[in-house]
């Protein structure tokens, strides 16, 4: 089978012969790959001129719904991906991470996009900034989608997940993608792209695929493009220096090598629950995906006095791991993705073994017991556990063997453990296993600057822990220094990587017209019809109500105290209230102000307003005393149309002012309003 690329709306097969890709278990040929003859400049032009505009005619919510539809479509067909994934040497669990883990990132970005982004093509960043004395000139940061292309260059270990976790945020932002999977496992990425294209869910030009090398693709990068690279630091650093990328300041995200650590707390005794958790986590990280995970634990940092106990426990567990064809019952670890990958791991093991002792496993592949497959044909290897005697001078802090290989490193106190973790020069993830909160705090505060993610594991969280090695779409994936210095995912943070942040300055009315959000200082429209009588579609941002006034009495304060049970001294005792540094006497309850405000602005009859689902940003700005007279300025601030519901969300700026015109409280009321 010769793999096809998908370029400018057509499937393309190179005429020239290319690299032959082999089954990780049987060694049989699976596919041939070449991108020879592909017109990369034309692909970029197609993405920019067809894909980008097609995507950006939709809102964030509309694109989020497409992602959901795509996720459902792929999930219904997951079996075909599992079948081919077997060729990568993966067990069912390994494939599950890649296939269903990848599809789940589409679901998560779809749901977060609809919950946390506006149903628009522009997004606000933070609150309005007051930059003038009288408020006639103001500022607001905004995000808009960039107009170029997201180019992804992926590693071989997760051909589906690696593609989908980058596609989802780029697509949500409104940016078309060109995927270049690693050659070794590109057959699985190609199969998934075929299904995505066949689904017809994505607009034309939203997704293209390069099977084979990327030719001069990066030579055409501009300042509106993004390159997201996952792979070795050596390749990443080289690609980052592509002249077009440097000259045009193209955004370049790099997820590279990472010598992740797991630190066992000094409080953890053998036979304790946390000790067991630690051993399980390390063994899992060494053997899942045959250790070919960027997040796998490479450095096992343990108290010196526990080194033997940890070595014994790990060795016992590793010796029970059956290696072989994952199609066979009982096989826990499959093969590496290919012979080339195994040779690369063995080269790195040779470097590690020069300064450290191999205490479990053998480099001799001929000694390997393999179940259900011919060891001579597949890319099998044994898990290898090393131990070092000189923790600060071991090459385990430098050498990444991208397979089932970890090194035990002893420490004597927390400062030393932190210093050892830092020798990884920046990692994707670090774990701390301890039952002692103070140990956890010390280790996290010390090691967090060197990590993109940290997992603290104890008994309480163990049953539901997502584990050391699993990046989650909600959380950032990336790390400083050696790990590439970038971030991916992290929920909507990841979408912002594909958007430009702009500081927008102007008059409040102008900024309101541009952003679709009411700005302090902008005109309010005072209509004769109460805003609660208007349907979602009838309402306009800026529609407002200035309510009647209400006099606050001492009786109100005592009645509210009785009704609510809140008899805090500042509401009840004049002398005590006067001793309080913030009050001059008995002060009205803040929650009373919120309640009386509703009494002033609510329209009581049945109508389009369906429910109040909360308040945001509530602040009590000044005390209110008996004798004060309050009034509410109630203004439609934002509308978010729900695509799949017959109502939308309306946010109302709610400002309470007293008889002197001073703001005493300000907040947003959140309502659901029928279309
Ligand atoms: P790699 O050899 O660096 O390749 C990564 C990608 O770069 C592949 O798609 C590769 O394509 C492409 N590539 C290589 N040379 C290129 C060039 N001159 N121009 C354009 N593209 C080029 O890495 P790998 O062996 O696939 O992956 C293993 C490494 O990735 C490990 O070091 C691991 O730590 C790292 N990794 C990191 C993460 C993370 O999230 N941080 C995740 C997974 C893996 P071809 O395959 O066609 O050569």
XYZ file of C-alpha atoms and ligand atoms in Angstrom:
723
model
C 0.000 0.000 0.000
C 1.412 3.328 -1.022
C 0.272 6.082 1.293
C -1.469 9.098 -0.168
C -1.166 12.707 0.809
C -4.257 14.922 0.781
C -3.435 18.166 -0.959
C -5.649 20.976 -2.213
C -8.775 18.843 -1.996
C -7.310 15.794 -3.826
C -5.680 12.555 -2.754
C -2.151 12.450 -4.128
C 0.095 9.443 -4.643
C 3.777 9.956 -5.436
C 4.969 8.225 -8.592
C 8.417 7.587 -7.145
C 9.020 4.699 -4.800
C 9.608 5.634 -1.189
C 10.493 4.413 2.286
C 9.049 1.013 3.171
C 7.296 0.821 6.510
C 7.198 -2.460 8.379
C 4.861 -4.070 10.890
C 6.363 -3.658 14.357
C 5.516 -7.237 15.377
C 5.883 -9.348 12.229
C 8.274 -7.243 10.217
C 5.981 -7.561 7.173
C 5.717 -4.553 4.897
C 2.715 -2.388 5.811
C 3.078 0.591 3.526
C 5.341 2.672 1.370
C 5.633 6.404 1.864
C 6.793 9.273 -0.315
C 5.736 12.872 -0.783
C 7.778 13.219 -3.952
C 6.221 15.732 -6.355
C 3.873 17.373 -3.846
C 3.420 21.088 -4.436
C 3.780 22.442 -0.898
C 3.363 26.090 -1.874
C 0.044 25.199 -3.519
C -1.075 23.359 -0.389
C -0.345 26.426 1.727
C -2.144 28.694 -0.721
C -5.158 26.376 -0.665
C -5.223 26.424 3.132
C -4.869 30.215 3.251
C -7.327 31.100 0.510
C -9.889 28.291 0.728
C -9.599 26.654 4.149
C -9.102 29.753 6.271
C -11.988 31.840 4.891
C -14.284 28.779 4.920
C -13.514 28.149 8.578
C -13.737 31.746 9.689
C -17.225 32.253 8.311
C -18.334 30.161 11.303
C -18.331 31.202 14.957
C -16.367 29.471 17.712
C -19.513 27.607 18.752
C -20.335 26.474 15.235
C -16.818 25.113 14.799
C -17.024 23.486 18.239
C -20.162 21.648 17.116
C -18.340 20.429 13.993
C -15.595 19.052 16.252
C -18.204 17.175 18.249
C -19.783 15.740 15.113
C -16.341 14.683 13.914
C -15.540 13.043 17.249
C -18.795 11.086 17.111
C -18.109 10.044 13.511
C -14.609 8.793 14.329
C -15.693 7.053 17.524
C -18.290 5.058 15.564
C -15.467 3.815 13.330
C -12.828 3.269 16.002
C -12.472 -0.446 15.264
C -10.783 0.175 11.916
C -8.187 2.323 13.657
C -7.573 -0.292 16.350
C -7.075 -2.928 13.658
C -4.353 -0.941 11.911
C -2.840 0.341 15.158
C -1.715 -3.230 15.878
C 0.949 -2.718 13.195
C 2.597 -0.076 15.399
C 3.339 -2.721 18.062
C 0.708 -1.260 20.379
C -1.330 -3.175 22.926
C -5.074 -2.499 23.151
C -4.385 -0.041 25.995
C -1.652 1.707 24.024
C -4.035 2.055 21.074
C -6.803 3.273 23.350
C -4.610 6.188 24.468
C -3.836 7.049 20.868
C -7.242 6.529 19.256
C -9.923 7.142 21.875
C -7.648 9.497 23.818
C -7.218 11.505 20.615
C -10.925 11.520 19.781
C -11.729 12.576 23.337
C -9.625 15.721 22.891
C -12.089 16.689 20.124
C -15.003 16.188 22.511
C -13.324 18.183 25.268
C -12.351 21.106 23.044
C -15.859 21.106 21.598
C -17.448 21.301 25.002
C -15.004 23.834 26.435
C -15.324 25.952 23.289
C -19.075 26.217 23.741
C -18.884 26.821 27.477
C -15.907 29.164 27.678
C -15.810 31.003 24.363
C -18.341 33.418 22.898
C -20.506 32.421 19.966
C -18.604 34.872 17.788
C -15.396 35.246 15.834
C -13.684 37.513 18.301
C -12.932 36.892 21.940
C -12.274 39.290 24.811
C -9.132 38.884 26.878
C -9.613 40.086 30.436
C -11.725 43.029 31.586
C -12.050 46.495 30.079
C -9.094 48.688 31.108
C -9.853 52.224 32.313
C -7.184 54.433 30.760
C -8.748 57.907 30.865
C -9.978 60.194 33.634
C -13.531 60.650 32.283
C -13.957 57.247 30.690
C -14.484 58.575 27.138
C -11.367 56.734 25.945
C -10.973 53.135 27.000
C -9.270 49.832 26.148
C -9.992 46.157 25.845
C -7.710 43.268 24.804
C -9.172 40.999 22.124
C -8.249 37.763 20.338
C -8.895 37.160 16.655
C -7.907 34.064 14.623
C -4.687 34.368 12.640
C -5.172 34.187 8.887
C -2.474 31.633 8.049
C -1.967 27.903 8.390
C -1.260 25.587 11.315
C 1.461 23.168 10.240
C 1.872 20.186 12.524
C 4.919 17.942 12.397
C 4.361 14.954 14.646
C 6.320 12.187 16.351
C 5.768 8.529 15.505
C 4.479 7.359 18.882
C 0.905 8.709 18.807
C -0.150 9.076 15.165
C -3.820 9.771 16.025
C -3.640 11.608 19.350
C -0.707 13.746 18.195
C -2.725 14.923 15.209
C -6.081 15.443 16.945
C -4.777 17.273 20.023
C -3.311 19.923 17.709
C -6.115 19.902 15.156
C -8.817 20.586 17.771
C -7.537 23.951 19.096
C -6.443 25.171 15.654
C -9.828 24.274 14.165
C -11.702 25.904 17.035
C -9.675 29.076 16.533
C -10.561 29.036 12.821
C -7.168 28.121 11.397
C -6.691 25.434 8.701
C -4.202 22.628 9.363
C -1.596 20.748 7.344
C -0.545 17.539 9.139
C 2.780 15.874 8.566
C 2.858 12.652 10.597
C 6.136 10.871 11.340
C 6.809 8.425 8.506
C 7.117 5.325 10.680
C 3.427 5.233 11.679
C 1.942 7.567 9.038
C -0.288 4.760 7.741
C -2.521 5.137 10.818
C -2.685 8.938 10.564
C -3.497 8.578 6.852
C -6.358 6.173 7.623
C -7.815 8.583 10.154
C -7.520 11.546 7.769
C -9.327 9.477 5.104
C -12.236 9.027 7.485
C -12.210 12.686 8.487
C -12.343 13.768 4.849
C -15.003 11.174 4.005
C -17.161 12.468 6.851
C -17.618 15.731 4.936
C -17.888 17.529 8.293
C -14.903 19.848 7.864
C -15.034 22.690 5.340
C -12.874 22.361 2.216
C -9.252 23.211 2.881
C -9.529 22.874 6.656
C -7.278 19.801 6.706
C -4.495 18.559 4.426
C -2.012 15.740 4.896
C 1.607 15.225 3.919
C 2.751 11.597 3.870
C 6.515 11.630 3.481
C 9.023 14.393 3.963
C 7.870 17.968 4.183
C 9.965 19.272 1.270
C 10.041 23.068 1.170
C 6.852 23.472 3.237
C 8.537 25.422 6.031
C 10.343 27.712 3.568
C 6.968 29.374 2.883
C 6.041 30.140 6.486
C 4.803 33.662 7.280
C 4.039 35.629 10.419
C 0.413 34.468 10.253
C 1.335 30.770 10.383
C 2.009 28.425 13.283
C 4.330 25.436 13.316
C 3.655 22.885 16.073
C 6.463 20.394 16.208
C 6.634 17.213 18.301
C 9.745 15.082 18.125
C 13.372 15.061 19.102
C 15.021 18.265 20.275
C 17.660 17.859 17.550
C 15.050 17.992 14.772
C 13.020 20.691 16.516
C 15.967 23.026 16.974
C 16.932 22.550 13.341
C 13.436 23.295 12.048
C 13.041 26.289 14.331
C 16.007 27.846 12.570
C 14.443 27.632 9.106
C 15.184 31.104 7.666
C 11.549 31.847 6.799
C 10.512 30.985 10.361
C 13.207 33.186 11.886
C 12.733 36.101 9.484
C 8.944 36.172 9.673
C 8.748 35.460 13.410
C 6.510 32.480 12.677
C 5.087 31.041 15.900
C 6.951 27.816 16.568
C 5.744 25.469 19.288
C 8.097 22.667 20.163
C 7.362 19.591 22.262
C 10.637 17.727 22.483
C 12.672 15.267 24.555
C 11.913 15.141 28.224
C 13.721 13.319 31.019
C 10.723 13.208 33.307
C 11.194 12.239 36.915
C 9.150 10.677 39.680
C 10.276 11.491 43.209
C 9.458 9.161 46.084
C 9.001 11.116 49.347
C 11.287 10.305 52.252
C 8.225 9.658 54.395
C 7.149 6.694 52.266
C 8.034 3.339 53.828
C 8.140 0.023 51.964
C 4.820 -1.812 52.367
C 2.933 1.495 52.621
C 0.144 2.350 50.173
C 2.187 5.188 48.646
C 5.157 2.879 48.062
C 2.883 0.559 46.116
C 1.506 3.508 44.126
C 5.022 4.589 43.233
C 6.087 1.141 42.020
C 2.892 0.750 39.976
C 3.328 4.164 38.374
C 6.962 3.577 37.402
C 6.271 0.123 35.956
C 3.286 1.441 34.020
C 5.296 4.311 32.581
C 8.138 1.999 31.566
C 5.907 -0.516 29.795
C 2.889 1.340 28.364
C 3.590 1.967 24.681
C 6.892 0.137 25.350
C 8.109 3.337 26.998
C 7.686 5.365 23.795
C 5.914 8.209 25.541
C 7.299 11.703 25.785
C 5.917 11.782 29.327
C 7.321 8.428 30.502
C 9.293 8.340 33.767
C 12.978 8.238 32.811
C 14.462 9.216 36.175
C 13.304 7.356 39.270
C 14.477 9.630 42.099
C 14.307 7.822 45.447
C 15.680 8.314 48.980
C 19.097 6.598 49.177
C 17.866 4.413 52.008
C 15.015 3.121 49.822
C 17.075 2.397 46.707
C 17.312 -1.339 47.349
C 13.676 -1.734 48.280
C 12.565 0.166 45.156
C 14.972 -1.793 42.930
C 13.701 -5.093 44.304
C 10.039 -4.155 43.933
C 10.471 -2.790 40.404
C 12.473 -5.809 39.282
C 9.837 -8.181 40.633
C 7.077 -6.333 38.761
C 9.032 -5.985 35.539
C 9.886 -9.680 35.499
C 6.126 -10.395 35.440
C 5.578 -8.318 32.289
C 4.897 -10.565 29.295
C 6.311 -9.215 26.059
C 4.987 -10.261 22.685
C 2.244 -9.875 20.128
C -0.491 -7.823 21.830
C -3.057 -9.913 19.975
C -2.153 -12.751 22.371
C -3.831 -13.030 25.761
C -1.684 -11.934 28.661
C 0.783 -9.822 26.658
C 1.427 -6.618 28.588
C 4.048 -4.964 26.397
C 4.227 -4.976 22.620
C 7.065 -3.948 20.357
C 8.650 -0.587 19.639
C 7.279 1.114 16.532
C 10.048 -0.214 14.268
C 13.577 -1.574 14.056
C 14.968 1.894 13.419
C 13.408 3.121 16.658
C 14.774 0.117 18.563
C 18.268 0.709 17.183
C 18.048 4.354 18.334
C 16.974 3.252 21.829
C 19.798 0.712 22.017
C 22.339 3.396 21.077
C 21.070 5.529 23.945
C 21.077 2.551 26.333
C 24.743 1.969 25.476
C 25.474 5.560 26.555
C 23.467 5.151 29.771
C 25.138 1.818 30.551
C 28.572 3.406 30.294
C 28.037 5.302 33.550
C 25.228 3.355 35.223
C 24.606 -0.250 36.105
C 21.845 -2.245 34.431
C 20.116 -3.904 37.376
C 17.167 -5.416 35.530
C 16.786 -6.683 31.961
C 19.214 -7.526 29.224
C 20.289 -5.639 26.124
C 20.743 -8.981 24.400
C 17.693 -9.323 22.203
C 18.470 -12.998 21.559
C 17.740 -13.732 25.220
C 14.307 -12.149 25.041
C 11.255 -14.360 25.597
C 8.550 -13.179 23.210
C 5.031 -14.582 23.256
C 3.218 -15.278 20.020
C 5.705 -13.648 17.664
C 9.085 -14.256 16.144
C 11.528 -12.125 18.149
C 13.845 -11.965 15.158
C 11.298 -10.053 13.020
C 9.658 -7.674 15.474
C 11.036 -4.582 17.217
C 10.924 -6.144 20.685
C 13.156 -5.298 23.604
C 13.196 -5.982 27.326
C 12.414 -3.294 29.878
C 15.725 -2.098 31.284
C 16.220 -0.657 34.747
C 19.509 1.036 35.536
C 20.886 2.457 38.769
C 23.445 5.172 39.283
C 25.983 5.630 42.059
C 26.861 9.221 41.369
C 23.523 11.032 41.201
C 24.838 14.449 40.198
C 27.148 13.127 37.499
C 25.059 10.522 35.756
C 24.228 10.910 32.058
C 20.670 9.845 32.971
C 20.010 13.590 33.229
C 21.094 14.034 29.607
C 20.356 10.885 27.614
C 16.833 10.016 26.560
C 16.272 6.380 25.567
C 12.813 6.527 23.971
C 11.765 3.048 25.078
C 11.167 0.970 28.231
C 14.219 2.336 30.013
C 14.505 4.136 33.380
C 17.312 4.922 35.810
C 17.189 4.835 39.606
C 18.789 7.904 41.166
C 19.294 8.206 44.963
C 18.923 11.411 47.009
C 19.511 12.273 50.640
C 17.238 15.271 51.337
C 14.530 17.327 49.601
C 16.911 20.027 48.389
C 18.943 17.358 46.673
C 15.850 15.771 45.119
C 14.857 19.169 43.710
C 18.368 19.796 42.369
C 18.369 16.368 40.684
C 14.951 16.992 39.121
C 16.263 20.314 37.794
C 19.188 18.569 36.095
C 16.690 17.354 33.495
C 16.841 21.003 32.281
C 13.077 21.232 31.905
C 10.544 18.414 31.670
C 6.984 17.826 30.546
C 5.911 16.212 33.788
C 7.240 15.288 37.214
C 5.564 13.212 39.888
C 5.863 13.365 43.642
C 4.587 10.381 45.607
C 4.179 11.124 49.290
C 1.646 11.025 52.120
C 3.151 14.125 53.783
C 1.707 17.493 52.649
C 4.838 19.378 53.758
C 7.094 17.096 51.719
C 4.747 17.555 48.746
C 4.796 21.327 49.137
C 8.588 21.549 49.415
C 9.166 19.325 46.395
C 6.509 20.995 44.223
C 7.582 24.566 44.984
C 11.203 23.626 44.284
C 10.642 21.532 41.166
C 7.624 23.244 39.521
C 9.748 25.854 37.659
C 11.287 22.938 35.760
C 8.017 21.271 34.832
C 4.974 21.880 32.667
C 2.824 19.553 34.776
C 3.241 18.005 38.212
C 1.334 15.048 39.627
C 1.186 14.619 43.396
C 0.092 11.108 44.216
C -1.229 9.818 47.529
C -3.833 7.314 48.632
C -6.696 9.794 48.558
C -6.375 10.617 44.877
C -5.041 7.277 43.689
C -8.248 5.589 42.604
C -9.171 8.405 40.240
C -5.674 9.582 39.343
C -5.220 9.984 35.589
C -1.574 9.007 36.024
C 1.855 10.486 35.484
C 1.991 9.899 31.758
C -1.384 11.120 30.502
C -1.606 14.647 29.133
C -5.189 15.908 29.422
C -6.894 18.284 27.015
C -7.932 20.460 29.976
C -4.362 20.845 31.210
C -1.282 22.239 29.560
C 1.099 19.799 27.930
C 4.589 21.121 27.419
C 7.535 22.108 29.475
C 10.408 24.551 29.793
C 13.940 24.189 28.485
C 14.806 20.793 27.036
C 11.101 19.916 26.747
C 10.823 22.622 24.091
C 9.694 25.698 26.019
C 6.140 25.529 24.662
C 2.646 24.648 25.716
C -0.114 22.741 23.983
C -3.735 22.121 24.955
C -4.565 23.512 28.420
C -8.178 23.983 27.357
C -8.908 27.352 25.751
C -5.304 28.465 26.465
C -4.355 26.144 23.581
C -6.862 27.791 21.231
C -5.237 31.162 21.911
C -1.985 29.886 20.386
C -3.772 30.171 17.049
C -5.090 33.681 17.650
C -3.577 37.153 17.831
C -4.024 39.207 20.990
C -4.549 42.871 20.246
C -4.856 45.794 22.650
C -7.807 47.757 21.315
C -8.148 51.430 22.273
C -10.962 53.824 21.448
C -14.158 55.369 22.693
C -16.520 53.090 24.659
C -19.156 53.236 21.892
C -16.652 52.194 19.236
C -15.262 49.365 21.326
C -18.775 48.170 22.067
C -19.650 48.118 18.355
C -16.464 46.182 17.541
C -16.530 43.663 20.367
C -20.277 43.178 20.688
C -19.869 43.676 24.414
C -21.179 46.643 26.440
C -18.368 48.868 27.701
C -18.433 51.108 30.766
C -19.023 54.628 29.421
C -20.897 53.491 26.298
C -24.390 54.741 25.476
C -27.234 52.944 27.197
C -30.482 52.531 25.286
C -33.392 53.216 27.570
C -36.402 51.724 25.794
C -39.982 52.000 26.961
C -40.219 48.205 26.957
C -38.608 46.523 29.983
C -35.556 44.495 28.800
C -36.994 41.361 30.462
C -39.927 41.609 28.078
C -37.653 41.274 25.068
C -36.733 37.937 23.523
C -33.105 36.994 23.027
C -33.284 38.128 19.414
C -34.995 41.418 20.242
C -32.472 42.365 22.911
C -29.511 44.500 21.907
C -26.270 44.994 23.776
C -26.641 48.360 25.554
C -30.393 47.954 26.219
C -30.780 49.247 29.741
C -33.081 49.997 32.601
C -32.599 52.682 35.248
C -34.820 51.543 38.087
C -36.862 53.369 40.689
C -35.110 54.299 43.944
C -35.421 52.456 47.225
C -34.826 53.918 50.673
C -32.981 51.637 53.089
C -34.346 51.555 56.658
C -33.059 50.055 59.873
C -36.116 47.832 59.770
C -34.934 46.442 56.407
C -31.628 45.489 58.012
C -33.193 43.778 61.031
C -35.813 42.029 58.866
C -33.124 40.699 56.541
C -31.101 39.514 59.545
C -34.144 37.618 60.836
C -35.019 36.167 57.455
C -31.508 35.051 56.561
C -30.211 34.322 60.045
C -27.139 36.454 59.333
C -26.730 38.479 62.543
C -23.130 39.534 62.081
C -22.388 42.259 64.656
C -21.812 44.976 62.014
C -25.485 44.646 60.989
C -26.889 44.348 64.518
C -24.842 46.331 67.028
C -24.352 50.061 66.472
C -21.423 50.457 68.892
C -19.621 47.352 67.628
C -20.146 48.433 64.033
C -18.638 51.827 64.819
C -15.539 50.121 66.280
C -15.067 48.310 62.951
C -12.523 50.268 60.822
C -14.695 50.066 57.688
C -18.094 51.180 58.995
C -19.640 54.253 60.602
C -22.564 52.338 62.080
C -24.910 49.424 61.391
C -24.400 48.478 57.788
C -26.817 46.775 55.369
C -26.033 43.183 54.403
C -24.338 42.893 51.002
C -26.713 40.028 50.153
C -29.628 42.278 51.002
C -28.380 44.748 48.377
C -28.248 41.965 45.777
C -31.762 40.897 46.749
C -33.263 44.373 46.768
C -31.602 45.101 43.427
C -33.478 42.122 41.929
C -36.629 43.585 43.464
C -35.920 46.784 41.545
C -34.924 45.422 38.116
C -36.960 42.218 37.746
C -40.061 42.251 35.561
C -42.389 39.896 37.402
C -44.613 38.513 34.659
C -44.021 35.349 32.670
C -41.908 36.238 29.653
C -38.769 35.437 27.677
C -36.429 35.429 30.703
C -36.319 31.798 31.783
C -33.852 31.683 34.645
C -31.085 33.404 36.532
C -28.093 31.047 36.585
C -25.678 33.042 38.684
C -23.679 36.175 39.314
C -20.144 37.029 38.256
C -17.617 39.507 39.583
C -19.671 40.615 42.595
C -18.038 43.462 44.511
C -19.404 45.604 47.351
C -17.714 48.924 46.766
C -19.076 51.120 49.584
C -21.118 50.558 52.787
C -24.862 51.196 52.751
C -26.596 52.569 55.873
C -30.185 53.165 56.905
C -31.292 56.367 55.193
C -29.386 55.691 51.970
C -31.378 55.589 48.761
C -30.350 53.031 46.116
C -31.018 52.729 42.412
C -29.921 50.110 39.864
C -28.413 50.680 36.418
C -29.129 47.432 34.617
C -27.559 47.009 31.167
C -27.438 44.176 28.643
C -23.677 43.526 28.437
C -23.222 40.379 26.355
C -25.352 37.898 24.465
C -24.221 34.359 23.713
C -26.503 32.530 21.318
C -26.710 28.793 21.969
C -26.721 27.013 18.602
C -28.545 23.904 19.756
C -31.009 25.402 22.252
C -34.039 27.631 21.942
C -32.556 30.117 24.386
C -29.369 32.130 24.751
C -27.255 33.444 27.608
C -27.504 37.125 28.500
C -25.069 38.849 30.843
C -26.301 42.073 32.483
C -24.051 44.692 34.003
C -25.682 45.515 37.332
C -24.543 48.657 39.105
C -26.075 49.896 42.388
C -25.585 53.583 43.136
C -26.561 55.593 46.215
C -28.125 59.050 46.485
C -24.689 60.673 45.976
C -24.134 58.734 42.724
C -21.476 56.521 44.333
C -21.308 52.918 43.186
C -22.029 50.661 46.174
C -22.110 47.333 44.359
C -21.336 46.019 40.898
C -21.741 42.587 39.341
C -22.948 40.679 36.307
C -26.307 38.924 36.437
C -26.424 35.842 34.210
C -29.739 34.845 32.662
C -31.131 32.432 30.112
C -33.472 34.158 27.671
C -35.754 32.482 25.155
C -35.064 33.128 21.488
P 12.032 13.043 15.122
O 12.919 12.103 14.425
O 12.601 14.301 15.594
O 10.829 13.292 14.132
C 9.746 14.104 14.502
C 9.047 14.597 13.264
O 9.916 15.470 12.559
C 8.679 13.503 12.280
O 7.438 13.820 11.695
C 9.773 13.607 11.261
O 9.386 13.113 9.995
C 9.999 15.074 11.207
N 11.277 15.478 10.670
C 12.481 14.932 10.895
N 13.414 15.608 10.216
C 12.781 16.596 9.556
C 13.205 17.614 8.675
N 14.463 17.777 8.360
N 12.264 18.447 8.166
C 10.961 18.317 8.486
N 10.518 17.342 9.312
C 11.416 16.504 9.847
O 11.345 12.363 16.364
P 10.653 10.943 16.447
O 11.708 9.923 16.357
O 9.493 10.839 15.506
O 10.049 10.986 17.877
C 10.763 10.647 19.028
C 11.148 11.863 19.807
O 10.020 12.699 19.973
C 11.635 11.575 21.190
O 12.786 12.306 21.445
C 10.519 12.047 22.101
O 10.944 12.523 23.350
C 9.915 13.137 21.316
N 8.507 13.276 21.629
C 8.115 14.366 22.306
C 6.781 14.533 22.604
C 6.294 15.725 23.367
O 5.088 15.976 23.429
N 7.153 16.491 23.971
C 5.849 13.603 22.177
C 6.293 12.502 21.489
C 7.632 12.363 21.203
P 9.872 11.681 9.450
O 9.360 10.671 10.379
O 9.247 11.617 8.112
O 11.359 11.743 9.434
